[in-house]
């Protein structure tokens, strides 16, 4: 009897010793879904402490903070103030984003143009979506008038002062979600007890660290013509940014014609480049988002040249659902077979 108790004690002590001296807490998976920037934010984080909900909450707050800086719809955001005051001093970080965007505008011959605000307002796709068949497509004249107010050359920089010439209005819709992914990565990297994660902000995704099982992060690429279905998956490891621009995200159909939210700054109409979606993978969130929009407008051939110039990988899906990829993308993408 005595020896039985002794043995039990020994096992118990060994168990305590193993717990105290053994390896640290295994990362646990924490998942959350929320909204910010007018879209759905999905998070999967691998966390070594019991603070999972706090981390997902703070990620949402980070995204909300950036929205408060760059959304033209939020009255006292830096961009809204710039649009109404025509000139203002901005943070070093925003200055860099605006300057780099202007560079991509030049390199894409204006396919990406964040001075497109007037045209976006005119089309007001979200309103059209609500109205459906009662929605009004802008007239040629209205489009020509709005186009007069679109020109990225009218964004000037004098040190940290950004000056808007002409009647341009900035709209950062094409880069905002990717930019938010950069902010999320900065946040995740600062958290000692987060070992990995994947956060998606609408069409932009950031991955960080690793999964506890050592497997790749798997990012589903939406099928452009089959609602809620995936075309395939991209597999990545570590820090990576993935952005998709597609004509299926926000659109209405009038007389059998699709009018979507990605506008061609040369014509004033939704871009008709024979593509229905473009996905870009690179090591910078803002850049992946900027390039996916630019490539969508440019089309496959010029888009391919643009991503090569920026050292990014891309996947183009045309209207016949043919897929074209850069060589690096071929190694990451697996098409879903039914
Ligand atoms: P994305 O979904 O990232 O391709 O961005 C599309 C959003 O960017 C639209 O909802 C507009 O707010 C804005 N936008 C549309 N066309 C352009 C364009 N050619 N250049 C810059 N921004 C655009
Ligand atoms: Mg974009």
Short mmCIF file of N, CA, C and O and ligand atoms in Angstrom, two decimals, residues 110-114 116 120 171-175 244-246 249-250 261-265 289 292-293 297, ligand 1:
data_model
loop_
_atom_site.label_atom_id
_atom_site.label_comp_id
_atom_site.label_asym_id
_atom_site.label_seq_id
_atom_site.Cartn_x
_atom_site.Cartn_y
_atom_site.Cartn_z
N UNK A 110 -0.66 55.17 -66.44
CA UNK A 110 -1.91 55.70 -65.88
C UNK A 110 -3.01 54.69 -65.67
O UNK A 110 -4.15 55.06 -65.38
N UNK A 111 -2.71 53.38 -65.82
CA UNK A 111 -3.75 52.36 -65.57
C UNK A 111 -4.18 52.42 -64.10
O UNK A 111 -5.36 52.28 -63.78
N UNK A 112 -3.21 52.62 -63.21
CA UNK A 112 -3.53 52.85 -61.80
C UNK A 112 -3.45 54.35 -61.58
O UNK A 112 -2.43 54.97 -61.91
N UNK A 113 -4.52 54.95 -61.08
CA UNK A 113 -4.51 56.40 -60.90
C UNK A 113 -5.40 56.74 -59.71
O UNK A 113 -6.63 56.72 -59.81
N UNK A 114 -4.77 57.07 -58.57
CA UNK A 114 -5.58 57.34 -57.38
C UNK A 114 -6.21 58.73 -57.39
O UNK A 114 -6.93 59.09 -56.46
N UNK A 116 -8.50 59.31 -59.23
CA UNK A 116 -9.71 58.88 -59.94
C UNK A 116 -11.02 59.15 -59.17
O UNK A 116 -12.11 58.80 -59.61
N UNK A 120 -14.93 57.66 -59.68
CA UNK A 120 -15.47 56.62 -58.79
C UNK A 120 -16.81 57.10 -58.22
O UNK A 120 -17.78 56.36 -58.16
N UNK A 171 -8.67 58.86 -54.23
CA UNK A 171 -9.44 57.70 -53.75
C UNK A 171 -8.42 56.56 -53.63
O UNK A 171 -7.83 56.14 -54.63
N UNK A 172 -8.22 56.08 -52.40
CA UNK A 172 -7.18 55.07 -52.18
C UNK A 172 -7.73 53.64 -52.15
O UNK A 172 -7.09 52.72 -51.65
N UNK A 173 -8.94 53.49 -52.74
CA UNK A 173 -9.59 52.17 -52.76
C UNK A 173 -8.73 51.07 -53.36
O UNK A 173 -8.81 49.91 -52.95
N UNK A 174 -7.89 51.44 -54.33
CA UNK A 174 -7.10 50.41 -55.03
C UNK A 174 -5.90 49.92 -54.22
O UNK A 174 -5.31 48.90 -54.57
N UNK A 175 -5.51 50.67 -53.20
CA UNK A 175 -4.30 50.28 -52.45
C UNK A 175 -4.54 50.11 -50.95
O UNK A 175 -3.68 49.57 -50.25
N UNK A 244 -5.99 40.25 -54.83
CA UNK A 244 -6.74 39.92 -56.04
C UNK A 244 -7.68 41.06 -56.41
O UNK A 244 -8.34 41.64 -55.54
N UNK A 245 -7.69 41.41 -57.69
CA UNK A 245 -8.67 42.36 -58.22
C UNK A 245 -9.54 41.61 -59.22
O UNK A 245 -9.00 40.93 -60.10
N UNK A 246 -10.86 41.72 -59.08
CA UNK A 246 -11.71 40.97 -60.00
C UNK A 246 -12.97 41.72 -60.36
O UNK A 246 -13.46 42.55 -59.58
N UNK A 249 -16.27 41.21 -58.02
CA UNK A 249 -16.38 41.64 -56.62
C UNK A 249 -17.56 42.57 -56.40
O UNK A 249 -18.34 42.40 -55.47
N UNK A 250 -17.64 43.62 -57.26
CA UNK A 250 -18.76 44.56 -57.15
C UNK A 250 -19.17 44.94 -58.56
O UNK A 250 -18.41 45.58 -59.28
N UNK A 261 -16.32 47.60 -60.68
CA UNK A 261 -15.76 48.72 -59.92
C UNK A 261 -14.33 49.13 -60.29
O UNK A 261 -13.81 50.07 -59.72
N UNK A 262 -13.70 48.41 -61.23
CA UNK A 262 -12.32 48.77 -61.59
C UNK A 262 -12.37 49.56 -62.90
O UNK A 262 -12.73 49.01 -63.96
N UNK A 263 -12.06 50.85 -62.80
CA UNK A 263 -12.30 51.75 -63.93
C UNK A 263 -11.02 51.99 -64.73
O UNK A 263 -9.92 52.01 -64.17
N UNK A 264 -11.20 52.17 -66.02
CA UNK A 264 -10.06 52.48 -66.88
C UNK A 264 -9.93 54.00 -66.96
O UNK A 264 -10.79 54.66 -67.54
N UNK A 265 -8.87 54.57 -66.39
CA UNK A 265 -8.76 56.04 -66.36
C UNK A 265 -8.60 56.65 -67.76
O UNK A 265 -8.70 57.86 -67.91
N UNK A 289 -1.46 45.14 -53.82
CA UNK A 289 -2.79 45.69 -54.11
C UNK A 289 -2.74 46.65 -55.30
O UNK A 289 -3.58 46.59 -56.22
N UNK A 292 -2.22 44.65 -58.53
CA UNK A 292 -3.35 43.84 -59.01
C UNK A 292 -4.37 44.73 -59.73
O UNK A 292 -4.90 44.36 -60.77
N UNK A 293 -4.60 45.93 -59.21
CA UNK A 293 -5.54 46.84 -59.89
C UNK A 293 -4.95 47.30 -61.22
O UNK A 293 -5.63 47.28 -62.25
N UNK A 297 -6.40 46.56 -65.24
CA UNK A 297 -6.71 47.56 -66.26
C UNK A 297 -5.82 47.36 -67.50
O UNK A 297 -6.29 47.46 -68.64
P1 LIG B 1 -9.14 46.89 -56.23
O1 LIG B 1 -10.34 46.13 -55.80
O2 LIG B 1 -7.97 46.82 -55.30
O3 LIG B 1 -8.72 46.55 -57.62
O4 LIG B 1 -9.51 48.44 -56.20
C1 LIG B 1 -10.68 48.94 -56.80
C2 LIG B 1 -11.07 50.24 -56.14
O5 LIG B 1 -10.07 51.24 -56.45
C3 LIG B 1 -12.38 50.80 -56.66
O6 LIG B 1 -13.44 50.44 -55.81
C4 LIG B 1 -12.14 52.30 -56.67
O7 LIG B 1 -12.35 52.85 -55.38
C5 LIG B 1 -10.66 52.41 -57.00
N1 LIG B 1 -10.32 52.37 -58.44
C6 LIG B 1 -11.06 51.90 -59.49
N2 LIG B 1 -10.37 51.95 -60.64
C7 LIG B 1 -9.14 52.46 -60.32
C8 LIG B 1 -7.96 52.75 -61.07
N3 LIG B 1 -7.88 52.51 -62.37
N4 LIG B 1 -6.90 53.29 -60.42
C9 LIG B 1 -6.97 53.53 -59.08
N5 LIG B 1 -8.04 53.29 -58.33
C10 LIG B 1 -9.12 52.73 -58.92
#
